[in-house]
């Protein structure tokens, strides 16, 4: 089923409290009911709002679940542990911890599966989850450059490609490890993964890819 266009934002301003209650209720319903049985009516009841309130904010179940899961990832923070390696380990452990939550695991896998046949939903996942969390790569890379751990990359296009690549490597590895292989992303695995990632970054710095 194709995603519908976002509902009109005319009328009374949105209530942040109502939004928070709806997203929390969605995550609760994911845990209790699972993706297939979750309905907007049940979410509205749990959140204490009218069903029409949900439809004024979200076009349907897919979009609602994306935003509910995205809110979890918005809690990610890049710690300043004094080195790029330690910073990466800190944020990857946070990421793995979020993916271990039943609501994150079931919600993310469900919307990714739905997105294979829904381009609008893919765009929403990209905007709400992927693009928002690239801030962590930008922050960590800038901090490492200030420390002298990574060289500056003055060309904006090349820099953007590097950020995309780093994000894809980190997110892809952790999602595959936790959700596909169903193996723990514990401190030992994260430490080994970070070492491999940093060796790759060192190689990229020494031999930058051609334009």
PDB file of C-alpha atoms in Angstrom:
ATOM      1  CA  UNK A   1       0.000   0.000   0.000  1.00  0.00           C
ATOM      2  CA  UNK A   2       1.372   3.342  -0.972  1.00  0.00           C
ATOM      3  CA  UNK A   3       1.868   6.057   1.630  1.00  0.00           C
ATOM      4  CA  UNK A   4      -0.588   8.898   1.412  1.00  0.00           C
ATOM      5  CA  UNK A   5       0.483  12.521   1.290  1.00  0.00           C
ATOM      6  CA  UNK A   6       0.986  14.177   4.683  1.00  0.00           C
ATOM      7  CA  UNK A   7      -2.204  15.586   6.170  1.00  0.00           C
ATOM      8  CA  UNK A   8      -2.805  19.322   6.082  1.00  0.00           C
ATOM      9  CA  UNK A   9      -1.273  21.253   8.966  1.00  0.00           C
ATOM     10  CA  UNK A  10      -3.981  23.931   9.036  1.00  0.00           C
ATOM     11  CA  UNK A  11      -6.032  24.558  12.168  1.00  0.00           C
ATOM     12  CA  UNK A  12      -4.885  24.516  15.759  1.00  0.00           C
ATOM     13  CA  UNK A  13      -1.154  24.136  16.429  1.00  0.00           C
ATOM     14  CA  UNK A  14       0.028  20.629  17.197  1.00  0.00           C
ATOM     15  CA  UNK A  15       0.416  19.698  20.833  1.00  0.00           C
ATOM     16  CA  UNK A  16       3.902  18.456  21.704  1.00  0.00           C
ATOM     17  CA  UNK A  17       2.440  16.580  24.667  1.00  0.00           C
ATOM     18  CA  UNK A  18      -0.068  14.800  22.435  1.00  0.00           C
ATOM     19  CA  UNK A  19       2.654  13.900  19.937  1.00  0.00           C
ATOM     20  CA  UNK A  20       4.837  12.467  22.699  1.00  0.00           C
ATOM     21  CA  UNK A  21       1.927  10.462  24.122  1.00  0.00           C
ATOM     22  CA  UNK A  22       1.041   9.059  20.694  1.00  0.00           C
ATOM     23  CA  UNK A  23       4.611   8.026  19.880  1.00  0.00           C
ATOM     24  CA  UNK A  24       5.034   6.411  23.300  1.00  0.00           C
ATOM     25  CA  UNK A  25       1.728   4.583  22.876  1.00  0.00           C
ATOM     26  CA  UNK A  26       2.848   3.353  19.464  1.00  0.00           C
ATOM     27  CA  UNK A  27       5.998   1.838  20.929  1.00  0.00           C
ATOM     28  CA  UNK A  28       3.980   0.268  23.736  1.00  0.00           C
ATOM     29  CA  UNK A  29       1.553  -1.241  21.218  1.00  0.00           C
ATOM     30  CA  UNK A  30       4.444  -2.625  19.165  1.00  0.00           C
ATOM     31  CA  UNK A  31       5.679  -4.527  22.198  1.00  0.00           C
ATOM     32  CA  UNK A  32       2.236  -5.743  23.299  1.00  0.00           C
ATOM     33  CA  UNK A  33       0.638  -6.487  19.924  1.00  0.00           C
ATOM     34  CA  UNK A  34       3.397  -6.682  17.335  1.00  0.00           C
ATOM     35  CA  UNK A  35       3.381  -4.993  13.943  1.00  0.00           C
ATOM     36  CA  UNK A  36       0.579  -6.969  12.331  1.00  0.00           C
ATOM     37  CA  UNK A  37      -1.990  -6.345  15.077  1.00  0.00           C
ATOM     38  CA  UNK A  38      -1.134  -2.730  15.803  1.00  0.00           C
ATOM     39  CA  UNK A  39      -3.912  -0.342  14.760  1.00  0.00           C
ATOM     40  CA  UNK A  40      -4.296   3.409  14.939  1.00  0.00           C
ATOM     41  CA  UNK A  41      -7.423   2.909  17.005  1.00  0.00           C
ATOM     42  CA  UNK A  42      -5.503   1.013  19.669  1.00  0.00           C
ATOM     43  CA  UNK A  43      -2.754   3.641  19.680  1.00  0.00           C
ATOM     44  CA  UNK A  44      -5.333   6.411  20.076  1.00  0.00           C
ATOM     45  CA  UNK A  45      -6.908   4.623  23.041  1.00  0.00           C
ATOM     46  CA  UNK A  46      -3.556   4.079  24.741  1.00  0.00           C
ATOM     47  CA  UNK A  47      -2.546   7.716  24.135  1.00  0.00           C
ATOM     48  CA  UNK A  48      -5.896   9.081  25.323  1.00  0.00           C
ATOM     49  CA  UNK A  49      -6.591  10.975  22.095  1.00  0.00           C
ATOM     50  CA  UNK A  50      -9.198  10.786  19.343  1.00  0.00           C
ATOM     51  CA  UNK A  51      -8.340   8.673  16.300  1.00  0.00           C
ATOM     52  CA  UNK A  52      -8.830  11.757  14.136  1.00  0.00           C
ATOM     53  CA  UNK A  53      -5.971  13.364  16.059  1.00  0.00           C
ATOM     54  CA  UNK A  54      -3.644  10.672  14.725  1.00  0.00           C
ATOM     55  CA  UNK A  55      -4.816  11.107  11.146  1.00  0.00           C
ATOM     56  CA  UNK A  56      -4.228  14.846  11.343  1.00  0.00           C
ATOM     57  CA  UNK A  57      -0.595  14.107  12.162  1.00  0.00           C
ATOM     58  CA  UNK A  58       0.216  10.868  10.318  1.00  0.00           C
ATOM     59  CA  UNK A  59      -1.082   9.506   7.028  1.00  0.00           C
ATOM     60  CA  UNK A  60      -1.123   5.944   8.300  1.00  0.00           C
ATOM     61  CA  UNK A  61       0.431   3.210  10.394  1.00  0.00           C
ATOM     62  CA  UNK A  62       3.714   3.047   8.477  1.00  0.00           C
ATOM     63  CA  UNK A  63       4.514   6.710   8.970  1.00  0.00           C
ATOM     64  CA  UNK A  64       3.494   6.607  12.627  1.00  0.00           C
ATOM     65  CA  UNK A  65       5.771   3.674  13.405  1.00  0.00           C
ATOM     66  CA  UNK A  66       8.713   5.288  11.570  1.00  0.00           C
ATOM     67  CA  UNK A  67       8.379   8.415  13.704  1.00  0.00           C
ATOM     68  CA  UNK A  68       7.949   6.392  16.903  1.00  0.00           C
ATOM     69  CA  UNK A  69      11.143   4.459  16.220  1.00  0.00           C
ATOM     70  CA  UNK A  70      13.007   7.555  14.992  1.00  0.00           C
ATOM     71  CA  UNK A  71      12.356   9.217  18.340  1.00  0.00           C
ATOM     72  CA  UNK A  72      14.337   6.433  20.038  1.00  0.00           C
ATOM     73  CA  UNK A  73      17.335   7.043  17.800  1.00  0.00           C
ATOM     74  CA  UNK A  74      17.144  10.765  18.506  1.00  0.00           C
ATOM     75  CA  UNK A  75      18.338   9.877  22.025  1.00  0.00           C
ATOM     76  CA  UNK A  76      21.749   8.874  20.648  1.00  0.00           C
ATOM     77  CA  UNK A  77      24.582  11.133  21.735  1.00  0.00           C
ATOM     78  CA  UNK A  78      28.237  11.108  20.774  1.00  0.00           C
ATOM     79  CA  UNK A  79      30.268  10.973  23.994  1.00  0.00           C
ATOM     80  CA  UNK A  80      33.533  12.825  24.261  1.00  0.00           C
ATOM     81  CA  UNK A  81      35.866  10.139  25.595  1.00  0.00           C
ATOM     82  CA  UNK A  82      39.071  11.793  24.465  1.00  0.00           C
ATOM     83  CA  UNK A  83      39.787   9.823  21.298  1.00  0.00           C
ATOM     84  CA  UNK A  84      38.008   8.911  18.074  1.00  0.00           C
ATOM     85  CA  UNK A  85      38.155   5.204  18.872  1.00  0.00           C
ATOM     86  CA  UNK A  86      36.618   5.650  22.307  1.00  0.00           C
ATOM     87  CA  UNK A  87      33.960   8.025  20.951  1.00  0.00           C
ATOM     88  CA  UNK A  88      32.949   5.518  18.267  1.00  0.00           C
ATOM     89  CA  UNK A  89      32.771   2.686  20.779  1.00  0.00           C
ATOM     90  CA  UNK A  90      30.551   4.771  23.036  1.00  0.00           C
ATOM     91  CA  UNK A  91      27.993   5.680  20.382  1.00  0.00           C
ATOM     92  CA  UNK A  92      27.956   2.190  18.820  1.00  0.00           C
ATOM     93  CA  UNK A  93      27.207   0.642  22.208  1.00  0.00           C
ATOM     94  CA  UNK A  94      24.314   3.114  22.603  1.00  0.00           C
ATOM     95  CA  UNK A  95      23.041   2.229  19.140  1.00  0.00           C
ATOM     96  CA  UNK A  96      23.178  -1.491  19.870  1.00  0.00           C
ATOM     97  CA  UNK A  97      21.358  -0.932  23.159  1.00  0.00           C
ATOM     98  CA  UNK A  98      18.512   0.843  21.360  1.00  0.00           C
ATOM     99  CA  UNK A  99      18.282  -1.911  18.741  1.00  0.00           C
ATOM    100  CA  UNK A 100      17.958  -4.432  21.577  1.00  0.00           C
ATOM    101  CA  UNK A 101      14.681  -2.803  22.665  1.00  0.00           C
ATOM    102  CA  UNK A 102      11.680  -4.877  21.490  1.00  0.00           C
ATOM    103  CA  UNK A 103       9.875  -1.794  20.171  1.00  0.00           C
ATOM    104  CA  UNK A 104      12.901  -0.650  18.161  1.00  0.00           C
ATOM    105  CA  UNK A 105      13.630  -4.109  16.806  1.00  0.00           C
ATOM    106  CA  UNK A 106      10.087  -4.956  15.719  1.00  0.00           C
ATOM    107  CA  UNK A 107       9.287  -1.464  14.474  1.00  0.00           C
ATOM    108  CA  UNK A 108      12.448  -0.991  12.421  1.00  0.00           C
ATOM    109  CA  UNK A 109      12.302  -4.409  10.764  1.00  0.00           C
ATOM    110  CA  UNK A 110       8.613  -3.967   9.941  1.00  0.00           C
ATOM    111  CA  UNK A 111       8.907  -0.575   8.292  1.00  0.00           C
ATOM    112  CA  UNK A 112      12.027  -1.587   6.361  1.00  0.00           C
ATOM    113  CA  UNK A 113      10.126  -4.586   5.007  1.00  0.00           C
ATOM    114  CA  UNK A 114       7.173  -2.382   4.051  1.00  0.00           C
ATOM    115  CA  UNK A 115       9.510   0.141   2.446  1.00  0.00           C
ATOM    116  CA  UNK A 116      10.689  -2.402  -0.124  1.00  0.00           C
ATOM    117  CA  UNK A 117       7.451  -1.710  -2.013  1.00  0.00           C
ATOM    118  CA  UNK A 118       6.747   1.851  -0.920  1.00  0.00           C
ATOM    119  CA  UNK A 119       9.073   4.595  -2.178  1.00  0.00           C
ATOM    120  CA  UNK A 120       7.422   7.296  -0.061  1.00  0.00           C
ATOM    121  CA  UNK A 121       8.014   5.227   3.053  1.00  0.00           C
ATOM    122  CA  UNK A 122      11.675   4.752   2.107  1.00  0.00           C
ATOM    123  CA  UNK A 123      12.006   8.500   1.833  1.00  0.00           C
ATOM    124  CA  UNK A 124      10.438   8.951   5.267  1.00  0.00           C
ATOM    125  CA  UNK A 125      12.843   6.438   6.815  1.00  0.00           C
ATOM    126  CA  UNK A 126      15.751   8.219   5.131  1.00  0.00           C
ATOM    127  CA  UNK A 127      14.638  11.633   6.361  1.00  0.00           C
ATOM    128  CA  UNK A 128      13.489  10.640   9.857  1.00  0.00           C
ATOM    129  CA  UNK A 129      16.195   8.138  10.784  1.00  0.00           C
ATOM    130  CA  UNK A 130      19.164   8.091   8.400  1.00  0.00           C
ATOM    131  CA  UNK A 131      19.627  11.786   7.654  1.00  0.00           C
ATOM    132  CA  UNK A 132      18.948  12.851  11.236  1.00  0.00           C
ATOM    133  CA  UNK A 133      21.521  10.448  12.667  1.00  0.00           C
ATOM    134  CA  UNK A 134      24.267  11.431  10.249  1.00  0.00           C
ATOM    135  CA  UNK A 135      24.749  14.331  12.668  1.00  0.00           C
ATOM    136  CA  UNK A 136      26.708  11.880  14.846  1.00  0.00           C
ATOM    137  CA  UNK A 137      29.186  11.147  12.049  1.00  0.00           C
ATOM    138  CA  UNK A 138      29.567  14.846  11.272  1.00  0.00           C
ATOM    139  CA  UNK A 139      30.151  15.672  14.926  1.00  0.00           C
ATOM    140  CA  UNK A 140      32.582  12.830  15.530  1.00  0.00           C
ATOM    141  CA  UNK A 141      34.541  13.503  12.361  1.00  0.00           C
ATOM    142  CA  UNK A 142      34.823  17.215  13.112  1.00  0.00           C
ATOM    143  CA  UNK A 143      35.981  16.494  16.644  1.00  0.00           C
ATOM    144  CA  UNK A 144      38.590  14.007  15.403  1.00  0.00           C
ATOM    145  CA  UNK A 145      39.837  16.533  12.853  1.00  0.00           C
ATOM    146  CA  UNK A 146      40.194  19.157  15.586  1.00  0.00           C
ATOM    147  CA  UNK A 147      42.242  16.657  17.613  1.00  0.00           C
ATOM    148  CA  UNK A 148      44.425  15.921  14.592  1.00  0.00           C
ATOM    149  CA  UNK A 149      43.261  12.297  14.424  1.00  0.00           C
ATOM    150  CA  UNK A 150      41.773  12.715  10.936  1.00  0.00           C
ATOM    151  CA  UNK A 151      42.809  15.060   8.135  1.00  0.00           C
ATOM    152  CA  UNK A 152      40.503  17.815   6.967  1.00  0.00           C
ATOM    153  CA  UNK A 153      38.563  17.164   3.786  1.00  0.00           C
ATOM    154  CA  UNK A 154      37.941  20.604   2.254  1.00  0.00           C
ATOM    155  CA  UNK A 155      35.994  19.463  -0.810  1.00  0.00           C
ATOM    156  CA  UNK A 156      32.290  19.459   0.217  1.00  0.00           C
ATOM    157  CA  UNK A 157      31.245  16.745  -2.242  1.00  0.00           C
ATOM    158  CA  UNK A 158      34.064  14.423  -1.211  1.00  0.00           C
ATOM    159  CA  UNK A 159      33.360  15.129   2.457  1.00  0.00           C
ATOM    160  CA  UNK A 160      29.668  14.289   2.033  1.00  0.00           C
ATOM    161  CA  UNK A 161      30.538  10.982   0.351  1.00  0.00           C
ATOM    162  CA  UNK A 162      32.875  10.097   3.214  1.00  0.00           C
ATOM    163  CA  UNK A 163      30.179  10.854   5.796  1.00  0.00           C
ATOM    164  CA  UNK A 164      27.709   8.677   3.907  1.00  0.00           C
ATOM    165  CA  UNK A 165      30.209   5.831   3.755  1.00  0.00           C
ATOM    166  CA  UNK A 166      31.061   5.993   7.451  1.00  0.00           C
ATOM    167  CA  UNK A 167      27.390   6.053   8.395  1.00  0.00           C
ATOM    168  CA  UNK A 168      26.597   3.118   6.116  1.00  0.00           C
ATOM    169  CA  UNK A 169      29.454   1.053   7.527  1.00  0.00           C
ATOM    170  CA  UNK A 170      28.514   1.676  11.149  1.00  0.00           C
ATOM    171  CA  UNK A 171      24.740   1.386  10.815  1.00  0.00           C
ATOM    172  CA  UNK A 172      24.936  -1.549   8.417  1.00  0.00           C
ATOM    173  CA  UNK A 173      27.307  -3.538  10.590  1.00  0.00           C
ATOM    174  CA  UNK A 174      25.408  -2.982  13.834  1.00  0.00           C
ATOM    175  CA  UNK A 175      21.964  -3.613  12.331  1.00  0.00           C
ATOM    176  CA  UNK A 176      23.183  -6.795  10.655  1.00  0.00           C
ATOM    177  CA  UNK A 177      24.909  -7.987  13.815  1.00  0.00           C
ATOM    178  CA  UNK A 178      21.948  -7.409  16.121  1.00  0.00           C
ATOM    179  CA  UNK A 179      18.879  -7.871  13.916  1.00  0.00           C
ATOM    180  CA  UNK A 180      19.970 -10.248  11.151  1.00  0.00           C
ATOM    181  CA  UNK A 181      22.635 -12.414  12.780  1.00  0.00           C
ATOM    182  CA  UNK A 182      20.999 -11.995  16.205  1.00  0.00           C
ATOM    183  CA  UNK A 183      24.406 -11.820  17.851  1.00  0.00           C
ATOM    184  CA  UNK A 184      25.306  -9.433  20.679  1.00  0.00           C
ATOM    185  CA  UNK A 185      27.073  -6.190  19.872  1.00  0.00           C
ATOM    186  CA  UNK A 186      28.904  -6.315  23.192  1.00  0.00           C
ATOM    187  CA  UNK A 187      31.984  -4.393  24.251  1.00  0.00           C
ATOM    188  CA  UNK A 188      34.399  -6.951  22.781  1.00  0.00           C
ATOM    189  CA  UNK A 189      32.668  -6.959  19.364  1.00  0.00           C
ATOM    190  CA  UNK A 190      32.367  -3.154  19.348  1.00  0.00           C
ATOM    191  CA  UNK A 191      36.070  -2.789  20.186  1.00  0.00           C
ATOM    192  CA  UNK A 192      37.083  -5.121  17.327  1.00  0.00           C
ATOM    193  CA  UNK A 193      34.669  -3.451  14.898  1.00  0.00           C
ATOM    194  CA  UNK A 194      36.012  -0.008  15.793  1.00  0.00           C
ATOM    195  CA  UNK A 195      39.560  -1.172  15.106  1.00  0.00           C
ATOM    196  CA  UNK A 196      38.571  -2.389  11.643  1.00  0.00           C
ATOM    197  CA  UNK A 197      36.697   0.856  10.933  1.00  0.00           C
ATOM    198  CA  UNK A 198      39.609   3.038  11.997  1.00  0.00           C
ATOM    199  CA  UNK A 199      42.054   1.073   9.849  1.00  0.00           C
ATOM    200  CA  UNK A 200      39.717   1.737   6.931  1.00  0.00           C
ATOM    201  CA  UNK A 201      39.586   5.439   7.722  1.00  0.00           C
ATOM    202  CA  UNK A 202      43.368   5.560   7.966  1.00  0.00           C
ATOM    203  CA  UNK A 203      43.612   3.928   4.556  1.00  0.00           C
ATOM    204  CA  UNK A 204      41.089   6.381   3.102  1.00  0.00           C
ATOM    205  CA  UNK A 205      43.126   9.285   4.480  1.00  0.00           C
ATOM    206  CA  UNK A 206      46.343   7.917   3.037  1.00  0.00           C
ATOM    207  CA  UNK A 207      44.834   7.041  -0.341  1.00  0.00           C
ATOM    208  CA  UNK A 208      41.819   9.283  -0.964  1.00  0.00           C
ATOM    209  CA  UNK A 209      39.415   8.051  -3.620  1.00  0.00           C
ATOM    210  CA  UNK A 210      39.489   9.807  -6.944  1.00  0.00           C
ATOM    211  CA  UNK A 211      36.770  12.476  -7.470  1.00  0.00           C
TER     212      UNK A 211
END
